[in-house]
Amino acid sequence: MSTIISVPPQLLLERILTLEIVRVTERAAVSAARLRGHGQEKAADQAAVDAMRRELNRIPIEGTVVIGEGERDEAPMLFIGEKVGINAGPKVDIAVDPLEGTTLCAKNMPGAIATMAMAEGGTLLHAPDVYMQKIAIGPGYDKHLIDIDATPEENIRRVAKAKGVPMSAITALVLDRARHAELIAAIRKTGASVRLITDGDVAGVIHTADPDNTGVDIYIGTGGAPEGVLAAAALRCIGGQMYTRLILDTHEKRNRAESMGVADPNKIYAIEDMAQGDCLFAATGVTDGSLLSGVKFRKDNVIQTETVVMRSVTGTVRYIKADHRQLDKFHLD
Ligand code: VTB
Ligand code: MG
Ligand code: MG
């Protein structure tokens, strides 16, 4: 008899938690969306953090934030090491980015999301808030097709060949940054198309999982390490390949990483090195984006949200559209 469960049952996260984390990202997204387009990155971020923390503290978990808003002294809430949950239930690691794309939200541009991942305790990479080199493709390719140390040309060539299309039919998603000038030129030289985003590479990486709909075949470039771990948690659920490397270019960063358990500063992380075991991932749209619709404030106080939630052990991906009617009445956000 075959079974889809590949880890011992005692290590599974209870599936009921799937819905619980949807509430968390929904509330964070609604709170941030109230400040959408107001040009206030910090205020929107803080609103998302407050809402996310309040909701996390209602969940029956013994959670530890491993990817959070920063070190305890710089982040009063959702700091790395903070305990969340009702302190009863499974021990879990929590990764959060309550408002991923603060600038997108402040400018009401596409692609801001509220996002989090939950995994068995001790199974998420404890990554410091440094840059991370990343390369990712979606599911359905041979193992190790892409190589973080190969040239962009080589990676594009391999993906095109595996897909059975010319390189000119490949689209690479890249963060629009000066540091990526050479990378962008190298990709364009192959004939491939570069789609630039100003922010938001958690969603960016997730785009690779569904090239037929998103038009994105590969993600390449350097972004935040916390965002890398969140994206890895998502790809762990939907499949795909992702390789990353922390950019630890100063003593201070190397020491910080070491104190968080990073023994080899040059280590290449695959998805399973960043998110092992069973994990859940959720993201709710704050502004409209190509992955998710943003929060809509309708008449009669109806608030609509769209969330994607994934569970690694089964690979289930759900899109949940919700109408919230009582948020103001119960002062819940
Ligand atoms: C990265 C990326 C994020 O901010 O952290 C980026 O991973 C910051 O990059 O998705 P810069 O320092 O070059 O601005 C996001 O785009 C949004 O948090
Ligand atoms: Mg953030
Ligand atoms: Mg972010």
Coordinates of C-alpha atoms and ligand atoms in Angstrom, one line a residue:
M1 CA 0.0 0.0 0.0
S2 CA 1.4 3.3 -0.9
T3 CA 1.3 6.4 1.3
I4 CA 2.0 10.0 0.6
I5 CA 3.3 10.6 4.1
S6 CA 7.0 10.5 4.0
V7 CA 7.8 11.5 7.6
P8 CA 6.8 9.7 10.8
P9 CA 3.3 10.8 12.0
Q10 CA 4.6 12.3 15.3
L11 CA 6.4 14.9 13.2
L12 CA 3.4 16.0 11.2
L13 CA 1.9 19.4 11.9
E14 CA -1.7 19.1 12.6
R15 CA -3.6 20.0 9.5
I16 CA -6.0 22.2 11.5
L17 CA -3.1 24.7 11.7
T18 CA -3.4 25.3 8.0
L19 CA -6.5 27.3 8.6
E20 CA -5.1 29.0 11.7
I21 CA -2.2 30.5 9.7
V22 CA -4.6 31.8 7.1
R23 CA -6.2 33.9 9.8
V24 CA -2.8 35.3 10.7
T25 CA -1.8 36.5 7.3
E26 CA -5.3 37.7 6.6
R27 CA -5.3 40.0 9.6
A28 CA -1.8 41.3 8.9
A29 CA -2.8 42.0 5.3
V30 CA -6.0 43.9 6.3
S31 CA -4.1 46.0 8.8
A32 CA -1.4 46.9 6.3
A33 CA -4.0 47.6 3.6
R34 CA -5.6 50.3 5.7
L35 CA -2.4 52.2 5.2
R36 CA -2.0 51.2 1.6
G37 CA -0.9 54.1 -0.7
H38 CA -0.2 56.4 2.3
G39 CA 3.5 56.6 1.6
Q40 CA 4.3 55.4 5.1
E41 CA 6.3 52.2 4.9
K42 CA 7.1 52.0 8.7
A43 CA 3.5 52.6 9.8
A44 CA 2.1 50.0 7.4
D45 CA 4.8 47.5 8.5
Q46 CA 4.1 48.1 12.1
A47 CA 0.3 47.6 11.6
A48 CA 1.0 44.3 9.9
V49 CA 3.5 43.2 12.7
D50 CA 1.0 44.1 15.5
A51 CA -1.9 42.2 13.8
M52 CA 0.3 39.2 13.0
R53 CA 1.6 38.9 16.5
R54 CA -1.8 39.2 18.0
E55 CA -3.2 36.4 15.8
L56 CA -0.1 34.2 16.3
N57 CA -0.7 34.4 20.0
R58 CA -4.1 32.9 19.7
I59 CA -2.9 29.7 18.0
P60 CA -2.5 26.5 19.9
I61 CA 1.2 26.2 19.4
E62 CA 4.5 26.6 21.2
G63 CA 6.1 28.7 18.6
T64 CA 9.5 30.3 18.3
V65 CA 10.1 33.0 15.8
V66 CA 13.2 32.0 13.8
I67 CA 12.8 34.4 10.9
G68 CA 11.4 37.6 12.2
E69 CA 11.7 41.4 12.3
G70 CA 15.2 41.3 13.6
E71 CA 17.2 40.9 16.7
R72 CA 15.4 41.5 20.0
D73 CA 17.0 45.0 20.7
E74 CA 16.0 46.4 17.3
A75 CA 12.6 44.7 17.0
P76 CA 10.2 45.0 19.9
M77 CA 7.9 42.5 18.3
L78 CA 8.2 39.3 16.4
F79 CA 11.9 39.4 17.1
I80 CA 14.1 36.4 16.5
G81 CA 13.7 34.1 19.5
E82 CA 10.3 35.5 20.5
K83 CA 7.8 32.9 21.8
V84 CA 4.4 33.0 20.1
G85 CA 1.2 31.0 20.5
I86 CA -0.8 30.0 23.6
N87 CA 2.2 28.0 24.8
A88 CA 0.4 24.7 24.4
G89 CA 0.5 22.4 21.4
P90 CA 3.3 21.4 19.1
K91 CA 6.7 23.0 19.2
V92 CA 7.0 24.9 15.9
D93 CA 9.4 27.3 14.1
I94 CA 7.8 30.4 12.8
A95 CA 9.1 32.5 9.9
V96 CA 7.3 35.8 9.3
D97 CA 7.4 38.7 6.9
P98 CA 4.2 40.6 8.1
L99 CA 4.5 43.0 5.2
E100 CA 6.7 41.8 2.4
G101 CA 7.1 44.7 0.1
T102 CA 6.6 47.7 2.5
T103 CA 7.4 50.1 -0.4
L104 CA 4.9 48.4 -2.7
C105 CA 2.3 48.9 0.0
A106 CA 3.2 52.5 0.8
K107 CA 3.0 53.3 -3.0
N108 CA 0.0 51.0 -3.6
M109 CA 2.0 49.1 -6.3
P110 CA 1.3 45.5 -7.2
G111 CA 2.7 42.6 -5.2
A112 CA 2.7 43.5 -1.5
I113 CA 1.8 40.4 0.7
A114 CA 1.6 39.4 4.3
T115 CA 3.4 36.1 4.7
M116 CA 4.5 33.4 7.1
A117 CA 5.6 29.8 7.4
M118 CA 5.3 27.3 10.2
A119 CA 7.4 24.2 10.5
E120 CA 8.3 21.5 13.0
G121 CA 10.5 22.9 15.8
G122 CA 14.1 23.1 14.7
T123 CA 13.6 22.6 11.0
L124 CA 13.7 26.1 9.5
L125 CA 17.1 27.7 8.7
H126 CA 17.9 30.4 11.2
A127 CA 19.1 32.9 8.7
P128 CA 20.4 36.3 9.7
D129 CA 18.9 39.4 8.0
V130 CA 21.6 39.6 5.3
Y131 CA 21.5 39.3 1.6
M132 CA 21.1 35.9 0.0
Q133 CA 22.0 34.9 -3.5
K134 CA 19.1 32.9 -5.0
I135 CA 18.2 30.8 -8.0
A136 CA 14.9 29.0 -8.4
I137 CA 12.8 27.1 -10.9
G138 CA 9.4 25.3 -10.5
P139 CA 8.5 21.6 -10.4
G140 CA 8.8 19.1 -13.2
Y141 CA 12.5 19.4 -14.0
D142 CA 15.3 16.9 -13.5
K143 CA 17.0 17.2 -10.2
H144 CA 19.9 19.7 -9.9
L145 CA 19.0 21.2 -13.3
I146 CA 20.1 24.6 -12.2
D147 CA 23.4 25.5 -10.5
I148 CA 23.9 28.6 -8.4
D149 CA 27.6 28.7 -9.4
A150 CA 27.0 28.3 -13.2
T151 CA 26.7 31.4 -15.3
P152 CA 23.2 32.9 -16.0
E153 CA 23.7 31.8 -19.7
E154 CA 24.3 28.2 -18.6
N155 CA 21.3 28.1 -16.3
I156 CA 19.0 29.7 -19.0
R157 CA 20.4 27.2 -21.6
R158 CA 19.6 24.2 -19.3
V159 CA 16.1 25.4 -18.5
A160 CA 15.3 26.1 -22.2
K161 CA 16.6 22.7 -23.2
A162 CA 14.6 20.9 -20.5
K163 CA 11.5 22.8 -21.4
G164 CA 12.1 22.1 -25.1
V165 CA 12.0 25.8 -26.2
P166 CA 14.6 28.2 -27.5
M167 CA 16.3 30.4 -24.9
S168 CA 14.3 33.4 -26.3
A169 CA 11.1 31.7 -24.9
I170 CA 12.5 31.8 -21.3
T171 CA 11.6 34.6 -18.9
A172 CA 13.7 35.3 -15.9
L173 CA 12.4 37.3 -12.9
V174 CA 15.0 39.6 -11.3
L175 CA 14.9 42.3 -8.7
D176 CA 15.5 45.7 -10.3
R177 CA 18.7 46.7 -8.6
A178 CA 22.0 48.3 -9.7
R179 CA 23.8 45.3 -8.3
H180 CA 22.1 43.1 -10.9
A181 CA 23.2 45.1 -13.9
E182 CA 25.7 42.4 -15.1
L183 CA 23.2 39.6 -14.3
I184 CA 20.5 41.3 -16.4
A185 CA 22.8 41.9 -19.3
A186 CA 24.0 38.3 -19.2
I187 CA 20.4 37.0 -19.3
R188 CA 19.4 39.3 -22.1
K189 CA 22.4 38.2 -24.1
T190 CA 21.0 34.7 -24.3
G191 CA 17.8 36.1 -25.9
A192 CA 15.8 35.4 -22.8
S193 CA 13.4 38.0 -21.4
V194 CA 14.0 39.7 -18.1
R195 CA 11.0 40.6 -16.0
L196 CA 12.0 43.2 -13.4
I197 CA 10.3 43.7 -10.1
T198 CA 11.0 46.6 -7.7
D199 CA 10.4 44.5 -4.6
G200 CA 9.0 41.3 -3.3
D201 CA 11.0 38.2 -4.2
V202 CA 9.0 35.8 -2.0
A203 CA 6.2 36.1 -4.5
G204 CA 8.8 36.4 -7.2
V205 CA 10.2 32.9 -6.4
I206 CA 6.7 31.4 -6.1
H207 CA 6.0 32.7 -9.7
T208 CA 8.4 30.0 -11.0
A209 CA 6.1 27.3 -9.7
D210 CA 3.5 28.0 -12.4
P211 CA 5.2 29.2 -15.5
D212 CA 2.1 28.6 -17.7
N213 CA 0.2 31.2 -15.8
T214 CA 2.8 33.6 -14.5
G215 CA 5.1 33.5 -17.6
V216 CA 8.1 33.2 -15.3
D217 CA 10.5 30.3 -15.7
I218 CA 13.3 31.1 -13.4
Y219 CA 14.2 33.5 -10.6
I220 CA 17.8 34.7 -10.3
G221 CA 19.4 37.3 -8.1
T222 CA 20.2 38.6 -4.6
G223 CA 17.5 39.5 -2.1
G224 CA 16.9 39.2 1.6
A225 CA 17.8 35.9 3.4
P226 CA 14.6 35.9 5.5
E227 CA 12.6 36.2 2.2
G228 CA 14.7 33.3 0.9
V229 CA 13.7 31.0 3.7
L230 CA 10.0 31.9 3.3
A231 CA 10.2 31.2 -0.4
A232 CA 11.9 27.9 0.3
A233 CA 9.1 26.9 2.6
A234 CA 6.6 27.6 -0.2
L235 CA 8.6 25.7 -2.8
R236 CA 8.9 22.8 -0.3
C237 CA 5.1 22.6 -0.5
I238 CA 4.6 23.1 -4.3
G239 CA 7.8 21.6 -5.5
G240 CA 10.6 23.1 -7.5
Q241 CA 14.3 23.7 -7.1
M242 CA 16.0 26.5 -5.2
Y243 CA 19.6 27.1 -4.3
T244 CA 20.9 29.9 -2.2
R245 CA 23.9 31.2 -0.4
L246 CA 24.1 33.8 2.4
I247 CA 26.2 36.8 1.6
L248 CA 28.4 37.2 4.6
D249 CA 30.8 39.8 3.4
T250 CA 31.9 41.3 6.8
H251 CA 33.2 39.9 10.0
E252 CA 30.2 41.1 11.8
K253 CA 27.8 39.3 9.5
R254 CA 29.9 36.1 9.6
N255 CA 29.9 36.2 13.4
R256 CA 26.2 36.9 13.6
A257 CA 25.5 34.0 11.2
E258 CA 27.8 31.7 13.2
S259 CA 26.0 32.6 16.4
M260 CA 22.8 31.5 14.7
G261 CA 24.3 28.1 13.8
V262 CA 25.8 28.8 10.4
A263 CA 29.0 26.8 10.5
D264 CA 30.1 27.2 6.8
P265 CA 29.6 30.8 5.5
N266 CA 29.8 29.6 1.9
K267 CA 27.3 26.8 2.2
I268 CA 24.9 26.3 -0.7
Y269 CA 21.4 25.7 0.6
A270 CA 18.9 23.6 -1.2
I271 CA 15.2 23.8 -0.3
E272 CA 15.5 21.0 2.3
D273 CA 18.4 22.8 4.0
M274 CA 16.2 25.8 4.5
A275 CA 12.9 24.1 5.3
Q276 CA 13.0 20.5 6.4
G277 CA 10.2 18.2 7.6
D278 CA 6.6 19.2 7.5
C279 CA 5.8 22.9 6.9
L280 CA 3.0 25.2 6.1
F281 CA 3.1 28.5 4.2
A282 CA 0.6 31.2 3.8
A283 CA 0.5 34.6 2.0
T284 CA -2.4 37.1 1.8
G285 CA -2.4 39.8 -0.8
V286 CA -2.2 43.4 0.5
T287 CA -2.0 45.2 -2.9
D288 CA -3.3 43.5 -6.1
G289 CA -0.6 41.3 -7.6
S290 CA -0.2 38.6 -10.2
L291 CA -0.2 35.9 -7.5
L292 CA -3.0 37.3 -5.2
S293 CA -5.6 40.0 -5.2
G294 CA -5.2 42.7 -2.6
V295 CA -7.5 43.5 0.3
K296 CA -10.8 45.0 -0.8
F297 CA -12.8 47.3 1.4
R298 CA -16.4 46.9 0.2
K299 CA -19.5 48.6 1.3
D300 CA -21.2 47.6 4.6
N301 CA -17.8 47.0 6.2
V302 CA -17.2 43.8 4.2
I303 CA -13.5 43.2 3.8
Q304 CA -12.3 40.7 1.2
T305 CA -9.0 39.0 1.3
E306 CA -7.3 36.4 -0.9
T307 CA -4.8 34.0 0.6
V308 CA -2.8 31.1 -0.7
V309 CA -2.0 28.4 1.8
M310 CA 0.2 25.3 1.3
R311 CA 1.0 22.2 3.3
S312 CA 4.2 20.3 2.5
V313 CA 3.3 16.9 3.6
T314 CA 0.4 16.6 1.2
G315 CA 1.4 19.3 -1.3
T316 CA -2.0 20.8 -1.1
V317 CA -2.3 24.4 -2.4
R318 CA -5.5 26.3 -1.5
Y319 CA -6.6 29.7 -2.6
I320 CA -8.9 31.1 0.0
K321 CA -11.1 34.1 -0.7
A322 CA -12.7 35.4 2.4
D323 CA -15.4 38.0 3.2
H324 CA -14.8 39.4 6.7
R325 CA -17.8 41.1 8.3
Q326 CA -17.1 41.5 11.9
L327 CA -13.5 42.8 12.1
D328 CA -14.5 46.3 13.4
K329 CA -17.3 45.1 15.7
F330 CA -14.9 42.9 17.7
H331 CA -12.0 45.2 17.5
L332 CA -10.0 42.4 16.1
D333 CA -7.7 44.3 13.9
Ligands
VTB1 C1 14.9 42.2 -0.7 C2 13.9 41.3 -1.2 C3 12.5 41.7 -0.7 O1 13.3 43.9 -0.3 O2 15.1 42.0 0.7 C4 14.6 43.7 -0.9 O3 14.2 40.0 -0.8 C5 15.6 44.6 -0.3 O4 16.6 44.8 -1.3 O5 11.5 40.9 -1.3 P1 17.4 46.1 -1.3 O6 18.2 46.2 0.0 O7 18.3 46.0 -2.5 O8 16.4 47.2 -1.4 C6 12.2 43.2 -0.8 O9 12.1 43.4 -2.2 C7 11.0 43.6 -0.1 O10 11.1 43.3 1.3
MG2 MG 9.2 43.0 6.5
MG3 MG 10.5 41.7 3.1

